[in-house]
Amino acid sequence: MIAFDNVAYSYGGGELLSEISLRLTPGSFHFLTGPSGSGKSTFLKLCYAELLPTAGSVTIFDREVRSLGRDEVARMRRRVGVVHQDCQFLDHLPLAANVTLPLAVTGRETNAQDLADLMAWVGLGQLADALPPALSGGERQRAAVARAIITSPDVLLADEPTGNLDWEMSLRLLKLLVELNRMGTTILVATHDLNLIRNAKQQVAARVLRISNRRIQLAGADL
Amino acid sequence: MTLRELLSEIATPDRQADRVVPPSGHTAWLTGFTAGTMAFLAVFALALSLAAGRLADRWGEALERTATIRISAPEEQMELQTRAVLDLLATTPGVASARALTDAEEHALLEPWFGSDLPLDTLPIPRLIELQEEGEGYDAQGLRQRLAAEAPGAVLDDHLRWRQPLAIAASRLRLLGGVSILLILASTAAMITLAAHASLAANAKVIGVLRLVGARDIYIARAFVRRFTLRALTGAAVGTGAGLLAVALLPSADAAGGFLTGLGFQGAGWLLPLLLPPVAAVTAFLATRAAAFRKLKELT
């Protein structure tokens, strides 16, 4: 589904990621850990062609990313749900419009009941008309998750999705991710939260990747 | 892109696409103001161009088919030479008619320069003969030679030296009007391009979010293009209306009217400025679309 072949990424003269080769197979569940600034967000961005590798090749849905035209990148992203660390909303639009944005840009209608169910599930049922700047960090993060999954993507990439959530909401989010994974969605979550990873491993066969010294390695059983 | 697709893209509202770009005050104002001002100026350029066209036609028609023969001779020979010239003209192919201007007509021609109280009867005024051409016209060179032989004091003035510079001046004015309209359109396109660039740059974050959720460039561009097109259409409509009102309030042409009082529209000419708003809208559409796609590539 997503494959890295000897990928490197350099920025500002320094190499941030190096010699990365791995394969995210359909239906897999991965966590990505590593210290701050180790390149977790960069790795995720390489997974949906926000960044292009400076060496090696990244293949998404069997297409090498450099060969994708602009429209093809857009179509590829419709199959990839992304939860950004900073959420990235259109601040002038109500929350409901932000959550349904992935449907709107493809001209698809929103089922009002499905939207209401989704908003209620992430605990934002009463905030559909609120503007993003009025929300707390946790509420924004839950809305970002709702937006990422509204199109039932093949792959869900989440960058610190529980960073602003309390433990209870983190577990609810984890449960959602596990359910999505059981339905066949490939999941990759970048997180610092080792408790979340331990909890997930009790529910799903999640693999843990760790970025260390610019390279990715499979984390040991200590997690 | 066909005209039909273009019209469909402008006319078909996509409420979602329209909403994704936040309302932007200064670019909206700038686009509307620019389109309005340019349309206002274009109305005058159009009026100038049409008036110059009418003037060229009028001068052409008035002078093209006529000529004048001026006879300067001693008083005792004047009548004789006049008769000789009229006889000669009567047998000249290409001359439809010829007649000598009466004393009263000659006095009327001179009155603007000398006033009505000058004793014109005492002055040696040349006799003028006006002739009308027909068919292919007469042979000016041959006529001059015959006049030199039959009436030495007669000089043929075929109006060419008056007509040509006037016709050239009028056609240059018409061209100037057309060039002005093109320059106005180009300036409109340039200003709207700048405004669209500014708007796209100011909305880089919006564009980033839209791309993140899988929006194609055409979707993002459409949100900007439609907005700028409608602003240009509205601004140009207001500017055209104001321009037409200003032209309508100009002093009307009358019998003594010169060029300035003839600056305006006549008949169906009043409908021509109505093309300006749609032309401004199409210009804005093309300019914004090109700017949007260029900027979106830069923002990769």
mmCIF file of N, CA, C and O in Angstrom, chain A residues 48 50 70-71 74-75 77-78 80 82 84 87-94 97-98 100-102 104-106 147, chain B residues 14 16 19-23 205-219 293 296-300:
data_model
loop_
_atom_site.group_PDB
_atom_site.id
_atom_site.type_symbol
_atom_site.label_atom_id
_atom_site.label_comp_id
_atom_site.label_asym_id
_atom_site.label_seq_id
_atom_site.Cartn_x
_atom_site.Cartn_y
_atom_site.Cartn_z
ATOM 1 N N TYR A 48 2.085 10.789 2.284
ATOM 2 C CA TYR A 48 0.972 11.285 1.452
ATOM 3 C C TYR A 48 1.434 12.373 0.481
ATOM 4 O O TYR A 48 0.655 13.202 0.030
ATOM 5 N N GLU A 50 3.147 14.978 0.652
ATOM 6 C CA GLU A 50 3.284 16.402 1.013
ATOM 7 C C GLU A 50 4.751 16.799 0.796
ATOM 8 O O GLU A 50 5.051 17.914 0.396
ATOM 9 N N ARG A 70 -0.305 16.469 -10.598
ATOM 10 C CA ARG A 70 -0.950 17.201 -9.508
ATOM 11 C C ARG A 70 -2.338 16.644 -9.199
ATOM 12 O O ARG A 70 -2.722 16.488 -8.043
ATOM 13 N N ASP A 71 -3.106 16.364 -10.227
ATOM 14 C CA ASP A 71 -4.445 15.810 -10.000
ATOM 15 C C ASP A 71 -4.373 14.411 -9.404
ATOM 16 O O ASP A 71 -5.221 14.017 -8.592
ATOM 17 N N ALA A 74 -3.854 14.638 -5.778
ATOM 18 C CA ALA A 74 -5.121 14.972 -5.110
ATOM 19 C C ALA A 74 -5.990 13.732 -4.964
ATOM 20 O O ALA A 74 -6.566 13.484 -3.895
ATOM 21 N N ARG A 75 -6.084 12.942 -6.026
ATOM 22 C CA ARG A 75 -6.918 11.722 -5.959
ATOM 23 C C ARG A 75 -6.342 10.736 -4.949
ATOM 24 O O ARG A 75 -7.085 10.050 -4.239
ATOM 25 N N ARG A 77 -4.733 11.472 -2.278
ATOM 26 C CA ARG A 77 -4.985 11.964 -0.910
ATOM 27 C C ARG A 77 -6.422 11.713 -0.467
ATOM 28 O O ARG A 77 -6.715 11.717 0.718
ATOM 29 N N ARG A 78 -7.308 11.537 -1.433
ATOM 30 C CA ARG A 78 -8.692 11.221 -1.056
ATOM 31 C C ARG A 78 -8.784 9.826 -0.441
ATOM 32 O O ARG A 78 -9.783 9.484 0.175
ATOM 33 N N VAL A 80 -6.389 8.765 1.564
ATOM 34 C CA VAL A 80 -5.548 8.816 2.763
ATOM 35 C C VAL A 80 -6.129 9.852 3.727
ATOM 36 O O VAL A 80 -6.217 11.032 3.390
ATOM 37 N N VAL A 82 -5.712 12.105 6.981
ATOM 38 C CA VAL A 82 -4.566 12.616 7.733
ATOM 39 C C VAL A 82 -5.059 13.425 8.929
ATOM 40 O O VAL A 82 -5.919 14.295 8.783
ATOM 41 N N HIS A 84 -3.534 15.942 11.369
ATOM 42 C CA HIS A 84 -2.342 16.757 11.588
ATOM 43 C C HIS A 84 -2.177 17.091 13.060
ATOM 44 O O HIS A 84 -3.151 17.203 13.790
ATOM 45 N N CYS A 87 -3.916 20.206 13.422
ATOM 46 C CA CYS A 87 -5.305 20.048 12.953
ATOM 47 C C CYS A 87 -5.604 20.646 11.583
ATOM 48 O O CYS A 87 -6.199 20.008 10.744
ATOM 49 N N GLN A 88 -5.180 21.890 11.342
ATOM 50 C CA GLN A 88 -5.390 22.537 10.040
ATOM 51 C C GLN A 88 -6.854 22.602 9.626
ATOM 52 O O GLN A 88 -7.341 21.773 8.861
ATOM 53 N N PHE A 89 -7.540 23.589 10.136
ATOM 54 C CA PHE A 89 -8.934 23.830 9.755
ATOM 55 C C PHE A 89 -9.050 25.135 8.989
ATOM 56 O O PHE A 89 -8.155 25.986 9.032
ATOM 57 N N LEU A 90 -10.182 25.291 8.326
ATOM 58 C CA LEU A 90 -10.523 26.584 7.737
ATOM 59 C C LEU A 90 -11.288 27.343 8.818
ATOM 60 O O LEU A 90 -12.435 27.012 9.124
ATOM 61 N N ASP A 91 -10.637 28.327 9.390
ATOM 62 C CA ASP A 91 -11.182 28.967 10.593
ATOM 63 C C ASP A 91 -12.481 29.735 10.365
ATOM 64 O O ASP A 91 -13.187 30.036 11.321
ATOM 65 N N HIS A 92 -12.778 30.066 9.120
ATOM 66 C CA HIS A 92 -14.011 30.837 8.873
ATOM 67 C C HIS A 92 -15.215 29.930 8.638
ATOM 68 O O HIS A 92 -16.330 30.423 8.496
ATOM 69 N N LEU A 93 -14.988 28.625 8.585
ATOM 70 C CA LEU A 93 -16.103 27.702 8.356
ATOM 71 C C LEU A 93 -16.488 26.995 9.647
ATOM 72 O O LEU A 93 -15.616 26.666 10.467
ATOM 73 N N PRO A 94 -17.776 26.727 9.837
ATOM 74 C CA PRO A 94 -18.191 25.989 11.025
ATOM 75 C C PRO A 94 -17.556 24.595 11.042
ATOM 76 O O PRO A 94 -17.133 24.075 10.007
ATOM 77 N N ALA A 97 -18.772 21.987 8.536
ATOM 78 C CA ALA A 97 -18.290 22.205 7.163
ATOM 79 C C ALA A 97 -16.834 21.776 7.033
ATOM 80 O O ALA A 97 -16.416 21.259 5.987
ATOM 81 N N ASN A 98 -16.059 21.976 8.099
ATOM 82 C CA ASN A 98 -14.667 21.522 8.079
ATOM 83 C C ASN A 98 -14.583 20.001 8.040
ATOM 84 O O ASN A 98 -13.770 19.433 7.304
ATOM 85 N N THR A 100 -16.737 17.937 6.883
ATOM 86 C CA THR A 100 -17.220 17.377 5.602
ATOM 87 C C THR A 100 -16.430 17.889 4.399
ATOM 88 O O THR A 100 -16.771 17.565 3.263
ATOM 89 N N LEU A 101 -15.395 18.646 4.648
ATOM 90 C CA LEU A 101 -14.616 19.222 3.546
ATOM 91 C C LEU A 101 -14.094 18.156 2.559
ATOM 92 O O LEU A 101 -14.155 18.359 1.338
ATOM 93 N N PRO A 102 -13.591 17.000 3.056
ATOM 94 C CA PRO A 102 -13.106 15.998 2.088
ATOM 95 C C PRO A 102 -14.204 15.507 1.142
ATOM 96 O O PRO A 102 -13.914 15.132 0.005
ATOM 97 N N ALA A 104 -16.842 17.513 0.285
ATOM 98 C CA ALA A 104 -17.206 18.678 -0.534
ATOM 99 C C ALA A 104 -16.257 18.859 -1.715
ATOM 100 O O ALA A 104 -16.697 19.169 -2.823
ATOM 101 N N VAL A 105 -14.969 18.649 -1.481
ATOM 102 C CA VAL A 105 -14.013 18.903 -2.576
ATOM 103 C C VAL A 105 -14.126 17.864 -3.687
ATOM 104 O O VAL A 105 -13.614 18.082 -4.785
ATOM 105 N N THR A 106 -14.803 16.774 -3.398
ATOM 106 C CA THR A 106 -15.006 15.787 -4.463
ATOM 107 C C THR A 106 -16.446 15.826 -4.973
ATOM 108 O O THR A 106 -16.853 14.971 -5.755
ATOM 109 N N ARG A 147 -12.757 14.437 10.531
ATOM 110 C CA ARG A 147 -12.545 14.826 9.134
ATOM 111 C C ARG A 147 -11.725 13.774 8.391
ATOM 112 O O ARG A 147 -11.976 13.482 7.219
ATOM 113 N N ASP B 14 -21.232 27.056 -6.999
ATOM 114 C CA ASP B 14 -20.904 25.912 -6.159
ATOM 115 C C ASP B 14 -20.721 26.497 -4.758
ATOM 116 O O ASP B 14 -19.670 27.031 -4.434
ATOM 117 N N GLN B 16 -20.340 25.374 -1.847
ATOM 118 C CA GLN B 16 -19.242 24.878 -1.026
ATOM 119 C C GLN B 16 -17.921 25.502 -1.474
ATOM 120 O O GLN B 16 -17.146 26.001 -0.661
ATOM 121 N N ARG B 19 -17.536 29.027 -0.570
ATOM 122 C CA ARG B 19 -17.367 29.313 0.859
ATOM 123 C C ARG B 19 -15.968 28.989 1.372
ATOM 124 O O ARG B 19 -15.571 29.500 2.423
ATOM 125 N N VAL B 20 -15.252 28.121 0.670
ATOM 126 C CA VAL B 20 -13.973 27.680 1.236
ATOM 127 C C VAL B 20 -12.945 28.804 1.309
ATOM 128 O O VAL B 20 -12.031 28.752 2.118
ATOM 129 N N VAL B 21 -13.103 29.805 0.430
ATOM 130 C CA VAL B 21 -12.173 30.939 0.499
ATOM 131 C C VAL B 21 -12.819 32.023 1.354
ATOM 132 O O VAL B 21 -13.931 32.459 1.064
ATOM 133 N N PRO B 22 -12.142 32.457 2.404
ATOM 134 C CA PRO B 22 -12.750 33.486 3.249
ATOM 135 C C PRO B 22 -12.908 34.794 2.503
ATOM 136 O O PRO B 22 -12.120 35.088 1.601
ATOM 137 N N PRO B 23 -13.946 35.551 2.849
ATOM 138 C CA PRO B 23 -14.120 36.844 2.183
ATOM 139 C C PRO B 23 -12.914 37.736 2.441
ATOM 140 O O PRO B 23 -12.427 37.786 3.576
ATOM 141 N N LYS B 205 -2.766 29.153 3.540
ATOM 142 C CA LYS B 205 -3.148 28.141 4.530
ATOM 143 C C LYS B 205 -4.420 27.412 4.076
ATOM 144 O O LYS B 205 -4.520 26.185 4.189
ATOM 145 N N VAL B 206 -5.365 28.193 3.553
ATOM 146 C CA VAL B 206 -6.612 27.592 3.057
ATOM 147 C C VAL B 206 -6.289 26.592 1.943
ATOM 148 O O VAL B 206 -6.813 25.470 1.907
ATOM 149 N N ILE B 207 -5.398 27.019 1.057
ATOM 150 C CA ILE B 207 -5.021 26.148 -0.061
ATOM 151 C C ILE B 207 -4.368 24.869 0.464
ATOM 152 O O ILE B 207 -4.635 23.769 -0.023
ATOM 153 N N GLY B 208 -3.526 25.028 1.486
ATOM 154 C CA GLY B 208 -2.866 23.862 2.084
ATOM 155 C C GLY B 208 -3.876 22.875 2.652
ATOM 156 O O GLY B 208 -3.756 21.658 2.455
ATOM 157 N N VAL B 209 -4.886 23.398 3.337
ATOM 158 C CA VAL B 209 -5.910 22.514 3.922
ATOM 159 C C VAL B 209 -6.695 21.813 2.813
ATOM 160 O O VAL B 209 -6.957 20.604 2.887
ATOM 161 N N LEU B 210 -7.049 22.575 1.794
ATOM 162 C CA LEU B 210 -7.826 21.976 0.702
ATOM 163 C C LEU B 210 -7.035 20.874 0.008
ATOM 164 O O LEU B 210 -7.578 19.823 -0.343
ATOM 165 N N ARG B 211 -5.760 21.113 -0.159
ATOM 166 C CA ARG B 211 -4.924 20.079 -0.793
ATOM 167 C C ARG B 211 -4.820 18.850 0.101
ATOM 168 O O ARG B 211 -4.806 17.723 -0.376
ATOM 169 N N LEU B 212 -4.734 19.101 1.389
ATOM 170 C CA LEU B 212 -4.610 18.001 2.345
ATOM 171 C C LEU B 212 -5.794 17.040 2.229
ATOM 172 O O LEU B 212 -5.635 15.827 2.370
ATOM 173 N N VAL B 213 -6.980 17.606 1.983
ATOM 174 C CA VAL B 213 -8.172 16.753 1.923
ATOM 175 C C VAL B 213 -8.490 16.301 0.496
ATOM 176 O O VAL B 213 -9.560 15.773 0.229
ATOM 177 N N GLY B 214 -7.552 16.537 -0.427
ATOM 178 C CA GLY B 214 -7.704 15.954 -1.765
ATOM 179 C C GLY B 214 -8.333 16.859 -2.804
ATOM 180 O O GLY B 214 -8.838 16.377 -3.823
ATOM 181 N N ALA B 215 -8.323 18.174 -2.579
ATOM 182 C CA ALA B 215 -8.894 19.073 -3.585
ATOM 183 C C ALA B 215 -7.943 19.197 -4.767
ATOM 184 O O ALA B 215 -6.738 19.347 -4.581
ATOM 185 N N ARG B 216 -8.514 19.125 -5.966
ATOM 186 C CA ARG B 216 -7.701 19.338 -7.163
ATOM 187 C C ARG B 216 -7.517 20.841 -7.375
ATOM 188 O O ARG B 216 -8.285 21.649 -6.862
ATOM 189 N N ASP B 217 -6.490 21.174 -8.180
ATOM 190 C CA ASP B 217 -6.214 22.585 -8.454
ATOM 191 C C ASP B 217 -7.437 23.284 -9.052
ATOM 192 O O ASP B 217 -7.715 24.443 -8.746
ATOM 193 N N ILE B 218 -8.159 22.577 -9.910
ATOM 194 C CA ILE B 218 -9.310 23.194 -10.582
ATOM 195 C C ILE B 218 -10.374 23.597 -9.560
ATOM 196 O O ILE B 218 -11.023 24.637 -9.689
ATOM 197 N N TYR B 219 -10.537 22.786 -8.524
ATOM 198 C CA TYR B 219 -11.521 23.107 -7.480
ATOM 199 C C TYR B 219 -11.092 24.370 -6.719
ATOM 200 O O TYR B 219 -11.901 25.278 -6.492
ATOM 201 N N PHE B 293 -3.713 29.170 -11.426
ATOM 202 C CA PHE B 293 -2.966 27.942 -11.722
ATOM 203 C C PHE B 293 -1.459 28.155 -11.571
ATOM 204 O O PHE B 293 -0.743 27.269 -11.109
ATOM 205 N N LEU B 296 -0.807 28.336 -7.831
ATOM 206 C CA LEU B 296 -0.966 27.029 -7.190
ATOM 207 C C LEU B 296 0.252 26.140 -7.451
ATOM 208 O O LEU B 296 0.635 25.343 -6.601
ATOM 209 N N LYS B 297 0.842 26.305 -8.614
ATOM 210 C CA LYS B 297 2.067 25.542 -8.892
ATOM 211 C C LYS B 297 3.205 26.025 -8.003
ATOM 212 O O LYS B 297 3.999 25.238 -7.509
ATOM 213 N N GLU B 298 3.240 27.354 -7.808
ATOM 214 C CA GLU B 298 4.296 27.903 -6.937
ATOM 215 C C GLU B 298 4.129 27.433 -5.496
ATOM 216 O O GLU B 298 5.103 27.257 -4.770
ATOM 217 N N LEU B 299 2.881 27.262 -5.089
ATOM 218 C CA LEU B 299 2.604 26.924 -3.696
ATOM 219 C C LEU B 299 2.729 25.437 -3.403
ATOM 220 O O LEU B 299 2.323 24.976 -2.354
ATOM 221 N N THR B 300 3.268 24.654 -4.322
ATOM 222 C CA THR B 300 3.411 23.213 -4.100
ATOM 223 C C THR B 300 4.288 22.938 -2.888
ATOM 224 O O THR B 300 5.335 23.533 -2.748
#
